[in-house]
Amino acid sequence: MLTDRQLLILQVIIDDFIRYGQPVGSRTLAKKEKITFSSATIRNEMADLEELGYIEKTHISSGRVPSEKGYRYYVDHLLSPQRLTQEDMNKIKSIFAERIYELEKLVQKSAQILSDLTSYTSIVLGPAVKENKLKRLQIIPLNKETAVAIIVTDTGHVENRVITIPAAVNASDLEKMVNILNERLVGVPLIDLKDKIYKEVANVLRMHIYSYDSMLKTIGETLDIPQEEKMFFAGKTNMLSQPEFSDIQKIRSLMAMIEQEKDFYRLLRKHRQKGIQITIGRENQLSGMENCSLITATYSIGEEPLGTIAVLGPTRMEYSRVITILNRVASDLSTVLTDWYQND
Amino acid sequence: MLTDRQLLILQVIIDDFIRYGQPVGSRTLAKKEKITFSSATIRNEMADLEELGYIEKTHISSGRVPSEKGYRYYVDHLLSPQRLTQEDMNKIKSIFAERIYELEKLVQKSAQILSDLTSYTSIVLGPAVKENKLKRLQIIPLNKETAVAIIVTDTGHVENRVITIPAAVNASDLEKMVNILNERLVGVPLIDLKDKIYKEVANVLRMHIYSYDSMLKTIGETLDIPQEEKMFFAGKTNMLSQPEFSDIQKIRSLMAMIEQEKDFYRLLRKHRQKGIQITIGRENQLSGMENCSLITATYSIGEEPLGTIAVLGPTRMEYSRVITILNRVASDLSTVLTDWYQND
DNA sequence: GTTAGCACTCAGGTTGTTCGAGTGCTAAAT
DNA sequence: ATTTAGCACTCGAACAACCTGAGTGCTAAC
């Protein structure tokens, strides 16, 4: 177990390093207000902290730098909570004060404000469309062979897709079918649509529709809703200004990682628990993330969790500030959404 | 006027520099097959070429590098046309062989293939939605206050927006109005919709609809179609691997330029003429583009130009290869689109 | 007109040196 | 038993000196 003095030193080292990005030496430390003992004492303590794995040297006679274990301890035990400046508060408020009725736009704006305020990269995982409920299905013929199928959900989200209409199907059949589907399926979550069609609606369709088979196939196409939540990025290039990424190689691997959205999506999916979640450097188990930390929070409608908002920064990021901002944005976003949807 | 030998030397210098990215010296040049005279002769010719502004030295005793004027002359007069490899041809074909019915997706795929094949960044300016013709307008109420307005165009494009419904408007009025609008407005280009409504449809509406005023306002909201063509990027980070951008500063200014989409959009808009257009370095008159060239082509339906596809690379890019690819993709894309739309 | 030869230039790599920030250890002070 | 002062030591970064190689321009001979 660490002594109080060791904790103090660890905290001051990390705070200083986060602030200035330079290895911290005993002399620098000794000058700090909070530190009342001499540099020699500090050196002894630092030697212990290093042995325990909380800090590292970049070379044999350099100052110390936090290790991943050090950051981990720091975020778990040493974070000093921070208050937002009035200015930041206002910025956040101003976003949510606008009456934006489209979920996607709101979510995108949230990502924007997060990256603006933090100067890191932010990612927002949109709500899963598949859990929205069907409000209306519409098929609008374009010409003899093709039509646009449109699905509107209760959240106002619109999915659309161009489909081919089998030659055997005529316009009135199409219309009839759309009517039947709407009658039976409004209110059903998109993900259950297919199932429900085969189990409950197929019978009805067979009775009323002539070319039942090809029709069902067309419907199948239509209802292939994307399963995955959309990711919205903002400030992708903010990382270019971080001094730890002055090395072009690091930037390349980081960018490659971000572009490769699949892996990153999977990583985000691991952060679904409520509250703030932090993963540091290699904890992310994703190459390209060695020098990065990811902080996430969730937003929700009422008690129903909807999605994740996240900030990606260097391991040397301002954890406490980012956490405060993230909490704030998540809660404001949740409030707006809850307010909006529960007034139905 | 340049002599044949000077032209040969200029061409070989640029070809070599494009290939290896290193300043080209007289000795290197003398070793080339095509060059039958000695390095001393070459030095004399190079001195002349430099005086005329076609090539430059990076420092007093370095080899030569093409100047912007040199590149300009090269692309205007010296390009040796190139054939696509079978492999590249196949890749392009495979994209357009799939039956993709959505314009946006097709366009996005085209951007993707362009950046894949060239390893540069590619940009595609989508067709202007405003020129599409209205196929159907639909308003689907979500709850008492809000509704989704959906506009489907003859190209299968779907625009949608959440609108607020004035309290004075009731459901049957809404329906009636949508019917009237559809009757009168189908086939009208989106850009003319507003005009047409005020001039021709307003009268009819006034006769049939109770809360005429607030209704017209709602309709106005609905028809605020984005005026600008969408830009689709692909391979944004490809530039990171170009040796000329090993300098972090250059990358930053380049990325900042790309992120700042407005300016870039304006630049692209200047390239609307048919055929291949090339602007080199500072010809682009956009800071961040000093070391870049932009090559564009247009795609069309029949004779009707629709949009622009572009490749953004370093000034030292493989002009001839890019031009070949761009031509190919543009023409294939045009063929598919023409085929598709003229079968209406 | 072309080329060989030569003196000259400069970027970039290597080496050596110095400086300063930092360390660990020891012995004295508290 | 802690804490501190002092000292020898280490290393990176910055700088200068030097060398090399690729390249040039010019001149005189072919």
mmCIF file with all atom_site columns, N, CA and C in Angstrom, chain B residues 181-204:
data_model
loop_
_atom_site.group_PDB
_atom_site.id
_atom_site.type_symbol
_atom_site.label_atom_id
_atom_site.label_alt_id
_atom_site.label_comp_id
_atom_site.label_asym_id
_atom_site.label_entity_id
_atom_site.label_seq_id
_atom_site.pdbx_PDB_ins_code
_atom_site.Cartn_x
_atom_site.Cartn_y
_atom_site.Cartn_z
_atom_site.occupancy
_atom_site.B_iso_or_equiv
_atom_site.pdbx_formal_charge
_atom_site.auth_seq_id
_atom_site.auth_comp_id
_atom_site.auth_asym_id
_atom_site.auth_atom_id
_atom_site.pdbx_PDB_model_num
ATOM 1  N N  . LEU B 1 181 ? -50.777 19.272 -52.969 1.00 0.00 ? 181 LEU B N  1
ATOM 2  C CA . LEU B 1 181 ? -49.392 19.538 -53.365 1.00 0.00 ? 181 LEU B CA 1
ATOM 3  C C  . LEU B 1 181 ? -48.884 18.467 -54.315 1.00 0.00 ? 181 LEU B C  1
ATOM 4  N N  . ASN B 1 182 ? -49.186 17.219 -53.986 1.00 0.00 ? 182 ASN B N  1
ATOM 5  C CA . ASN B 1 182 ? -48.722 16.151 -54.862 1.00 0.00 ? 182 ASN B CA 1
ATOM 6  C C  . ASN B 1 182 ? -49.343 16.250 -56.259 1.00 0.00 ? 182 ASN B C  1
ATOM 7  N N  . GLU B 1 183 ? -50.605 16.535 -56.291 1.00 0.00 ? 183 GLU B N  1
ATOM 8  C CA . GLU B 1 183 ? -51.272 16.667 -57.583 1.00 0.00 ? 183 GLU B CA 1
ATOM 9  C C  . GLU B 1 183 ? -50.596 17.708 -58.465 1.00 0.00 ? 183 GLU B C  1
ATOM 10 N N  . ARG B 1 184 ? -50.258 18.818 -57.845 1.00 0.00 ? 184 ARG B N  1
ATOM 11 C CA . ARG B 1 184 ? -49.782 19.947 -58.635 1.00 0.00 ? 184 ARG B CA 1
ATOM 12 C C  . ARG B 1 184 ? -48.281 19.959 -58.850 1.00 0.00 ? 184 ARG B C  1
ATOM 13 N N  . LEU B 1 185 ? -47.560 19.307 -57.958 1.00 0.00 ? 185 LEU B N  1
ATOM 14 C CA . LEU B 1 185 ? -46.117 19.565 -57.965 1.00 0.00 ? 185 LEU B CA 1
ATOM 15 C C  . LEU B 1 185 ? -45.249 18.407 -58.441 1.00 0.00 ? 185 LEU B C  1
ATOM 16 N N  . VAL B 1 186 ? -45.805 17.243 -58.608 1.00 0.00 ? 186 VAL B N  1
ATOM 17 C CA . VAL B 1 186 ? -44.987 16.122 -59.058 1.00 0.00 ? 186 VAL B CA 1
ATOM 18 C C  . VAL B 1 186 ? -44.365 16.464 -60.412 1.00 0.00 ? 186 VAL B C  1
ATOM 19 N N  . GLY B 1 187 ? -43.075 16.195 -60.541 1.00 0.00 ? 187 GLY B N  1
ATOM 20 C CA . GLY B 1 187 ? -42.378 16.478 -61.789 1.00 0.00 ? 187 GLY B CA 1
ATOM 21 C C  . GLY B 1 187 ? -41.658 17.815 -61.783 1.00 0.00 ? 187 GLY B C  1
ATOM 22 N N  . VAL B 1 188 ? -41.909 18.617 -60.767 1.00 0.00 ? 188 VAL B N  1
ATOM 23 C CA . VAL B 1 188 ? -41.251 19.931 -60.691 1.00 0.00 ? 188 VAL B CA 1
ATOM 24 C C  . VAL B 1 188 ? -39.879 19.785 -60.026 1.00 0.00 ? 188 VAL B C  1
ATOM 25 N N  . PRO B 1 189 ? -38.859 20.385 -60.590 1.00 0.00 ? 189 PRO B N  1
ATOM 26 C CA . PRO B 1 189 ? -37.537 20.348 -59.938 1.00 0.00 ? 189 PRO B CA 1
ATOM 27 C C  . PRO B 1 189 ? -37.605 20.955 -58.550 1.00 0.00 ? 189 PRO B C  1
ATOM 28 N N  . LEU B 1 190 ? -36.916 20.355 -57.605 1.00 0.00 ? 190 LEU B N  1
ATOM 29 C CA . LEU B 1 190 ? -37.029 20.793 -56.216 1.00 0.00 ? 190 LEU B CA 1
ATOM 30 C C  . LEU B 1 190 ? -36.742 22.278 -56.061 1.00 0.00 ? 190 LEU B C  1
ATOM 31 N N  . ILE B 1 191 ? -35.813 22.756 -56.844 1.00 0.00 ? 191 ILE B N  1
ATOM 32 C CA . ILE B 1 191 ? -35.426 24.158 -56.668 1.00 0.00 ? 191 ILE B CA 1
ATOM 33 C C  . ILE B 1 191 ? -36.561 25.109 -57.014 1.00 0.00 ? 191 ILE B C  1
ATOM 34 N N  . ASP B 1 192 ? -37.458 24.656 -57.912 1.00 0.00 ? 192 ASP B N  1
ATOM 35 C CA . ASP B 1 192 ? -38.560 25.526 -58.323 1.00 0.00 ? 192 ASP B CA 1
ATOM 36 C C  . ASP B 1 192 ? -39.791 25.376 -57.448 1.00 0.00 ? 192 ASP B C  1
ATOM 37 N N  . LEU B 1 193 ? -39.724 24.425 -56.517 1.00 0.00 ? 193 LEU B N  1
ATOM 38 C CA . LEU B 1 193 ? -40.927 24.105 -55.742 1.00 0.00 ? 193 LEU B CA 1
ATOM 39 C C  . LEU B 1 193 ? -41.518 25.318 -55.045 1.00 0.00 ? 193 LEU B C  1
ATOM 40 N N  . LYS B 1 194 ? -40.672 26.011 -54.307 1.00 0.00 ? 194 LYS B N  1
ATOM 41 C CA . LYS B 1 194 ? -41.173 27.116 -53.498 1.00 0.00 ? 194 LYS B CA 1
ATOM 42 C C  . LYS B 1 194 ? -41.870 28.152 -54.363 1.00 0.00 ? 194 LYS B C  1
ATOM 43 N N  . ASP B 1 195 ? -41.154 28.504 -55.408 1.00 0.00 ? 195 ASP B N  1
ATOM 44 C CA . ASP B 1 195 ? -41.681 29.476 -56.345 1.00 0.00 ? 195 ASP B CA 1
ATOM 45 C C  . ASP B 1 195 ? -43.059 29.062 -56.839 1.00 0.00 ? 195 ASP B C  1
ATOM 46 N N  . LYS B 1 196 ? -43.120 27.867 -57.295 1.00 0.00 ? 196 LYS B N  1
ATOM 47 C CA . LYS B 1 196 ? -44.354 27.335 -57.887 1.00 0.00 ? 196 LYS B CA 1
ATOM 48 C C  . LYS B 1 196 ? -45.487 27.344 -56.867 1.00 0.00 ? 196 LYS B C  1
ATOM 49 N N  . ILE B 1 197 ? -45.155 26.995 -55.658 1.00 0.00 ? 197 ILE B N  1
ATOM 50 C CA . ILE B 1 197 ? -46.185 26.979 -54.626 1.00 0.00 ? 197 ILE B CA 1
ATOM 51 C C  . ILE B 1 197 ? -46.800 28.357 -54.471 1.00 0.00 ? 197 ILE B C  1
ATOM 52 N N  . TYR B 1 198 ? -45.931 29.346 -54.336 1.00 0.00 ? 198 TYR B N  1
ATOM 53 C CA . TYR B 1 198 ? -46.465 30.684 -54.101 1.00 0.00 ? 198 TYR B CA 1
ATOM 54 C C  . TYR B 1 198 ? -47.217 31.194 -55.315 1.00 0.00 ? 198 TYR B C  1
ATOM 55 N N  . LYS B 1 199 ? -46.738 30.879 -56.481 1.00 0.00 ? 199 LYS B N  1
ATOM 56 C CA . LYS B 1 199 ? -47.359 31.436 -57.669 1.00 0.00 ? 199 LYS B CA 1
ATOM 57 C C  . LYS B 1 199 ? -48.614 30.696 -58.094 1.00 0.00 ? 199 LYS B C  1
ATOM 58 N N  . GLU B 1 200 ? -48.570 29.372 -58.038 1.00 0.00 ? 200 GLU B N  1
ATOM 59 C CA . GLU B 1 200 ? -49.666 28.623 -58.651 1.00 0.00 ? 200 GLU B CA 1
ATOM 60 C C  . GLU B 1 200 ? -50.535 27.855 -57.672 1.00 0.00 ? 200 GLU B C  1
ATOM 61 N N  . VAL B 1 201 ? -49.900 27.336 -56.628 1.00 0.00 ? 201 VAL B N  1
ATOM 62 C CA . VAL B 1 201 ? -50.659 26.440 -55.767 1.00 0.00 ? 201 VAL B CA 1
ATOM 63 C C  . VAL B 1 201 ? -51.346 27.179 -54.624 1.00 0.00 ? 201 VAL B C  1
ATOM 64 N N  . ALA B 1 202 ? -50.790 28.329 -54.283 1.00 0.00 ? 202 ALA B N  1
ATOM 65 C CA . ALA B 1 202 ? -51.323 29.051 -53.131 1.00 0.00 ? 202 ALA B CA 1
ATOM 66 C C  . ALA B 1 202 ? -52.818 29.305 -53.259 1.00 0.00 ? 202 ALA B C  1
ATOM 67 N N  . ASN B 1 203 ? -53.230 29.670 -54.441 1.00 0.00 ? 203 ASN B N  1
ATOM 68 C CA . ASN B 1 203 ? -54.664 29.938 -54.661 1.00 0.00 ? 203 ASN B CA 1
ATOM 69 C C  . ASN B 1 203 ? -55.524 28.748 -54.325 1.00 0.00 ? 203 ASN B C  1
ATOM 70 N N  . VAL B 1 204 ? -55.150 27.633 -54.875 1.00 0.00 ? 204 VAL B N  1
ATOM 71 C CA . VAL B 1 204 ? -55.917 26.416 -54.635 1.00 0.00 ? 204 VAL B CA 1
ATOM 72 C C  . VAL B 1 204 ? -55.977 26.105 -53.157 1.00 0.00 ? 204 VAL B C  1
#
